[in-house]
Amino acid sequence: MKTALVNLHGRAALRRGDGAVDLEKASRGALPSDPMAAIRAWDVVRDWAAASLAGASEGLVTTLDEAALGPPVPFPAQVFALGLNYRDHAAEAGLELPKSPMIFTKFPSCLAGPRAAVPIGSSRVDWEVELVAVIGRGGRNIPEAKALEHVAGYCVGQDVSDRRLQFSDTPAQFSLGKSLANFGPIGPAVISLDAIPDPNDLALTCDVSGERMQSARTSLMVFSVPETIAYLSRHCTLLPGDLIFTGTPAGVGSVRNPRRYLAVGDEITSEIEHLGTLVNRCVAPAAE
Ligand code: ZN
C-alpha cells in the first residue's frame, strides 16, 4: 500500500486523502514523531500504515497546508549526488559520459521543504530537477540485485546550483555551490516503492516562472539507482535516511543559448510523476 511520509511542523505524518495523520499520535505512541526515526523504522511504519492508517482517528489533519511542510528527510547523515548522470545533459554540456558514477555531496544543512523560498545571492544560480532516492536500510557492499531492498522510497529534489561558486576556480568544486541556504528543496513526501510502477521510467520536468526548462524521463539515466547504490556501498557505508540525488537531465540554464539564470521573483516548479511537485520561489538573500 502506498505510504507517503511528510514532515509537518517537524513531526512525521502520513498522507491520507487531502490530509495527513500524525504518526506518533495516531499510533498512540507506538511509532516515532521524529521523521528520521520514522525512516529508520520504515518497515514497521509501512506495516502500521497498511493495517491502521485508514481507520486512524487520532492526530488527524484534514487539509494539509503544503507551505507548512519541511523536508521529509530533514537530517540525513549523508547526501550523495551524481554529476552527468543523464545522457542528454552530458551531451548539452559537451562532456563525455562518466565511466563510473561521478559523486559529490550537498551538505545536509541546505535541505528545505517543498515550498521553501530559495535565496538568490549571485547572478548565476541554476536549476536541476532530480529524482531522489531515500535509503531505508543501510549497508556495505550491497549487490545491485538487492539494492532496492535498501530503498525506503523516492521524492522529488531540486539541486539548486550557484555556477559562479561551482566554477570559480580550476578544477571546479561542486559541493559548496550546491549547498547554500535552501539550495536543496526535497519532498513533498517520501513515497514508498510500491506506489511507483517503474523508477527507471518516470517523467520529470522543471518549469521556471511557467516556462518549461527541463522535460525528460529517468530512463535516460547513465547509472540506475541500483547501480549507484552498489557502487556507493562498495566505498561508503550507507545509513538509513541517506539521500541520493540521482542527477539532472538536459535543460539547465548555464548551457542554454542564451544562458538563463534564476532571479528574485522567479518560481521553480519541479515535478516527477507519481511523486509530486515542489514549488520554490526565489527571494532576495537575508541580510545575514
Ligand atoms: Zn544535480
PDB file of N, CA and C in Angstrom, residues 62-104:
ATOM      1  N   THR A  62      -7.042  17.507   8.538  1.00  0.00           N
ATOM      2  CA  THR A  62      -7.956  17.215   7.433  1.00  0.00           C
ATOM      3  C   THR A  62      -7.483  17.830   6.120  1.00  0.00           C
ATOM      4  N   THR A  63      -6.913  19.024   6.175  1.00  0.00           N
ATOM      5  CA  THR A  63      -6.400  19.642   4.956  1.00  0.00           C
ATOM      6  C   THR A  63      -4.938  19.979   5.179  1.00  0.00           C
ATOM      7  N   LEU A  64      -4.097  19.415   4.324  1.00  0.00           N
ATOM      8  CA  LEU A  64      -2.667  19.607   4.505  1.00  0.00           C
ATOM      9  C   LEU A  64      -2.233  20.915   3.835  1.00  0.00           C
ATOM     10  N   ASP A  65      -1.613  21.791   4.594  1.00  0.00           N
ATOM     11  CA  ASP A  65      -1.053  23.033   4.056  1.00  0.00           C
ATOM     12  C   ASP A  65       0.375  22.737   3.620  1.00  0.00           C
ATOM     13  N   GLU A  66       0.569  22.621   2.303  1.00  0.00           N
ATOM     14  CA  GLU A  66       1.906  22.212   1.830  1.00  0.00           C
ATOM     15  C   GLU A  66       2.978  23.225   2.203  1.00  0.00           C
ATOM     16  N   ALA A  67       2.581  24.486   2.420  1.00  0.00           N
ATOM     17  CA  ALA A  67       3.564  25.503   2.818  1.00  0.00           C
ATOM     18  C   ALA A  67       4.132  25.213   4.207  1.00  0.00           C
ATOM     19  N   ALA A  68       3.415  24.391   4.977  1.00  0.00           N
ATOM     20  CA  ALA A  68       3.875  24.084   6.330  1.00  0.00           C
ATOM     21  C   ALA A  68       4.831  22.889   6.356  1.00  0.00           C
ATOM     22  N   LEU A  69       5.029  22.253   5.201  1.00  0.00           N
ATOM     23  CA  LEU A  69       5.855  21.037   5.185  1.00  0.00           C
ATOM     24  C   LEU A  69       7.344  21.371   5.184  1.00  0.00           C
ATOM     25  N   GLY A  70       8.087  20.639   5.992  1.00  0.00           N
ATOM     26  CA  GLY A  70       9.537  20.692   5.936  1.00  0.00           C
ATOM     27  C   GLY A  70      10.047  19.589   5.029  1.00  0.00           C
ATOM     28  N   PRO A  71      11.368  19.478   4.888  1.00  0.00           N
ATOM     29  CA  PRO A  71      11.902  18.366   4.096  1.00  0.00           C
ATOM     30  C   PRO A  71      11.525  17.042   4.766  1.00  0.00           C
ATOM     31  N   PRO A  72      10.987  16.075   4.006  1.00  0.00           N
ATOM     32  CA  PRO A  72      10.537  14.823   4.633  1.00  0.00           C
ATOM     33  C   PRO A  72      11.683  14.041   5.271  1.00  0.00           C
ATOM     34  N   VAL A  73      12.901  14.280   4.816  1.00  0.00           N
ATOM     35  CA  VAL A  73      14.092  13.695   5.456  1.00  0.00           C
ATOM     36  C   VAL A  73      14.944  14.890   5.895  1.00  0.00           C
ATOM     37  N   PRO A  74      14.772  15.379   7.118  1.00  0.00           N
ATOM     38  CA  PRO A  74      15.381  16.671   7.469  1.00  0.00           C
ATOM     39  C   PRO A  74      16.864  16.618   7.835  1.00  0.00           C
ATOM     40  N   PHE A  75      17.327  15.494   8.405  1.00  0.00           N
ATOM     41  CA  PHE A  75      18.706  15.464   8.908  1.00  0.00           C
ATOM     42  C   PHE A  75      19.435  14.173   8.507  1.00  0.00           C
ATOM     43  N   PRO A  76      19.574  13.915   7.205  1.00  0.00           N
ATOM     44  CA  PRO A  76      20.321  12.716   6.804  1.00  0.00           C
ATOM     45  C   PRO A  76      21.796  12.858   7.181  1.00  0.00           C
ATOM     46  N   ALA A  77      22.418  11.722   7.484  1.00  0.00           N
ATOM     47  CA  ALA A  77      23.855  11.761   7.772  1.00  0.00           C
ATOM     48  C   ALA A  77      24.638  12.083   6.511  1.00  0.00           C
ATOM     49  N   GLN A  78      24.161  11.589   5.371  1.00  0.00           N
ATOM     50  CA  GLN A  78      24.907  11.767   4.123  1.00  0.00           C
ATOM     51  C   GLN A  78      23.940  12.084   2.984  1.00  0.00           C
ATOM     52  N   VAL A  79      24.340  13.029   2.156  1.00  0.00           N
ATOM     53  CA  VAL A  79      23.578  13.348   0.948  1.00  0.00           C
ATOM     54  C   VAL A  79      24.527  13.189  -0.235  1.00  0.00           C
ATOM     55  N   PHE A  80      24.307  12.138  -1.005  1.00  0.00           N
ATOM     56  CA  PHE A  80      25.120  11.909  -2.198  1.00  0.00           C
ATOM     57  C   PHE A  80      24.410  12.532  -3.399  1.00  0.00           C
ATOM     58  N   ALA A  81      25.201  12.977  -4.360  1.00  0.00           N
ATOM     59  CA  ALA A  81      24.610  13.498  -5.592  1.00  0.00           C
ATOM     60  C   ALA A  81      25.475  13.072  -6.763  1.00  0.00           C
ATOM     61  N   LEU A  82      24.840  12.914  -7.919  1.00  0.00           N
ATOM     62  CA  LEU A  82      25.541  12.461  -9.113  1.00  0.00           C
ATOM     63  C   LEU A  82      25.631  13.577 -10.140  1.00  0.00           C
ATOM     64  N   GLY A  83      26.817  13.723 -10.705  1.00  0.00           N
ATOM     65  CA  GLY A  83      27.011  14.643 -11.822  1.00  0.00           C
ATOM     66  C   GLY A  83      26.941  13.883 -13.133  1.00  0.00           C
ATOM     67  N   LEU A  84      26.470  14.551 -14.178  1.00  0.00           N
ATOM     68  CA  LEU A  84      26.468  13.991 -15.539  1.00  0.00           C
ATOM     69  C   LEU A  84      25.863  12.593 -15.592  1.00  0.00           C
ATOM     70  N   ASN A  85      24.677  12.435 -14.980  1.00  0.00           N
ATOM     71  CA  ASN A  85      24.081  11.099 -14.960  1.00  0.00           C
ATOM     72  C   ASN A  85      22.925  10.958 -15.936  1.00  0.00           C
ATOM     73  N   TYR A  86      22.747  11.947 -16.828  1.00  0.00           N
ATOM     74  CA  TYR A  86      21.748  11.809 -17.909  1.00  0.00           C
ATOM     75  C   TYR A  86      22.461  12.012 -19.228  1.00  0.00           C
ATOM     76  N   ARG A  87      22.157  11.127 -20.166  1.00  0.00           N
ATOM     77  CA  ARG A  87      22.831  11.186 -21.476  1.00  0.00           C
ATOM     78  C   ARG A  87      22.613  12.537 -22.145  1.00  0.00           C
ATOM     79  N   ASP A  88      21.354  13.054 -22.057  1.00  0.00           N
ATOM     80  CA  ASP A  88      21.074  14.307 -22.770  1.00  0.00           C
ATOM     81  C   ASP A  88      21.766  15.493 -22.102  1.00  0.00           C
ATOM     82  N   HIS A  89      21.931  15.432 -20.760  1.00  0.00           N
ATOM     83  CA  HIS A  89      22.596  16.528 -20.052  1.00  0.00           C
ATOM     84  C   HIS A  89      24.097  16.528 -20.340  1.00  0.00           C
ATOM     85  N   ALA A  90      24.709  15.354 -20.378  1.00  0.00           N
ATOM     86  CA  ALA A  90      26.137  15.280 -20.718  1.00  0.00           C
ATOM     87  C   ALA A  90      26.357  15.812 -22.131  1.00  0.00           C
ATOM     88  N   ALA A  91      25.416  15.485 -23.032  1.00  0.00           N
ATOM     89  CA  ALA A  91      25.552  15.940 -24.421  1.00  0.00           C
ATOM     90  C   ALA A  91      25.446  17.463 -24.504  1.00  0.00           C
ATOM     91  N   GLU A  92      24.467  18.067 -23.791  1.00  0.00           N
ATOM     92  CA  GLU A  92      24.303  19.525 -23.893  1.00  0.00           C
ATOM     93  C   GLU A  92      25.501  20.238 -23.264  1.00  0.00           C
ATOM     94  N   ALA A  93      26.151  19.596 -22.287  1.00  0.00           N
ATOM     95  CA  ALA A  93      27.318  20.195 -21.649  1.00  0.00           C
ATOM     96  C   ALA A  93      28.591  19.932 -22.459  1.00  0.00           C
ATOM     97  N   GLY A  94      28.472  19.118 -23.517  1.00  0.00           N
ATOM     98  CA  GLY A  94      29.621  18.814 -24.361  1.00  0.00           C
ATOM     99  C   GLY A  94      30.654  17.954 -23.651  1.00  0.00           C
ATOM    100  N   LEU A  95      30.189  17.111 -22.703  1.00  0.00           N
ATOM    101  CA  LEU A  95      31.107  16.295 -21.911  1.00  0.00           C
ATOM    102  C   LEU A  95      30.847  14.814 -22.162  1.00  0.00           C
ATOM    103  N   GLU A  96      31.900  14.017 -22.039  1.00  0.00           N
ATOM    104  CA  GLU A  96      31.745  12.576 -22.222  1.00  0.00           C
ATOM    105  C   GLU A  96      31.028  11.970 -21.026  1.00  0.00           C
ATOM    106  N   LEU A  97      30.352  10.859 -21.257  1.00  0.00           N
ATOM    107  CA  LEU A  97      29.680  10.175 -20.146  1.00  0.00           C
ATOM    108  C   LEU A  97      30.728   9.617 -19.191  1.00  0.00           C
ATOM    109  N   PRO A  98      30.502   9.758 -17.872  1.00  0.00           N
ATOM    110  CA  PRO A  98      31.472   9.191 -16.924  1.00  0.00           C
ATOM    111  C   PRO A  98      31.461   7.662 -16.981  1.00  0.00           C
ATOM    112  N   LYS A  99      32.615   7.070 -16.689  1.00  0.00           N
ATOM    113  CA  LYS A  99      32.716   5.607 -16.726  1.00  0.00           C
ATOM    114  C   LYS A  99      32.266   4.988 -15.409  1.00  0.00           C
ATOM    115  N   SER A 100      32.284   5.771 -14.346  1.00  0.00           N
ATOM    116  CA  SER A 100      31.710   5.339 -13.067  1.00  0.00           C
ATOM    117  C   SER A 100      30.935   6.533 -12.520  1.00  0.00           C
ATOM    118  N   PRO A 101      29.999   6.301 -11.591  1.00  0.00           N
ATOM    119  CA  PRO A 101      29.194   7.426 -11.085  1.00  0.00           C
ATOM    120  C   PRO A 101      30.079   8.542 -10.550  1.00  0.00           C
ATOM    121  N   MET A 102      29.765   9.784 -10.967  1.00  0.00           N
ATOM    122  CA  MET A 102      30.532  10.949 -10.526  1.00  0.00           C
ATOM    123  C   MET A 102      29.827  11.529  -9.299  1.00  0.00           C
ATOM    124  N   ILE A 103      30.475  11.365  -8.138  1.00  0.00           N
ATOM    125  CA  ILE A 103      29.810  11.626  -6.853  1.00  0.00           C
ATOM    126  C   ILE A 103      30.300  12.922  -6.223  1.00  0.00           C
ATOM    127  N   PHE A 104      29.348  13.731  -5.750  1.00  0.00           N
ATOM    128  CA  PHE A 104      29.678  14.867  -4.879  1.00  0.00           C
ATOM    129  C   PHE A 104      28.629  14.899  -3.785  1.00  0.00           C
TER     130      PHE A 104
END
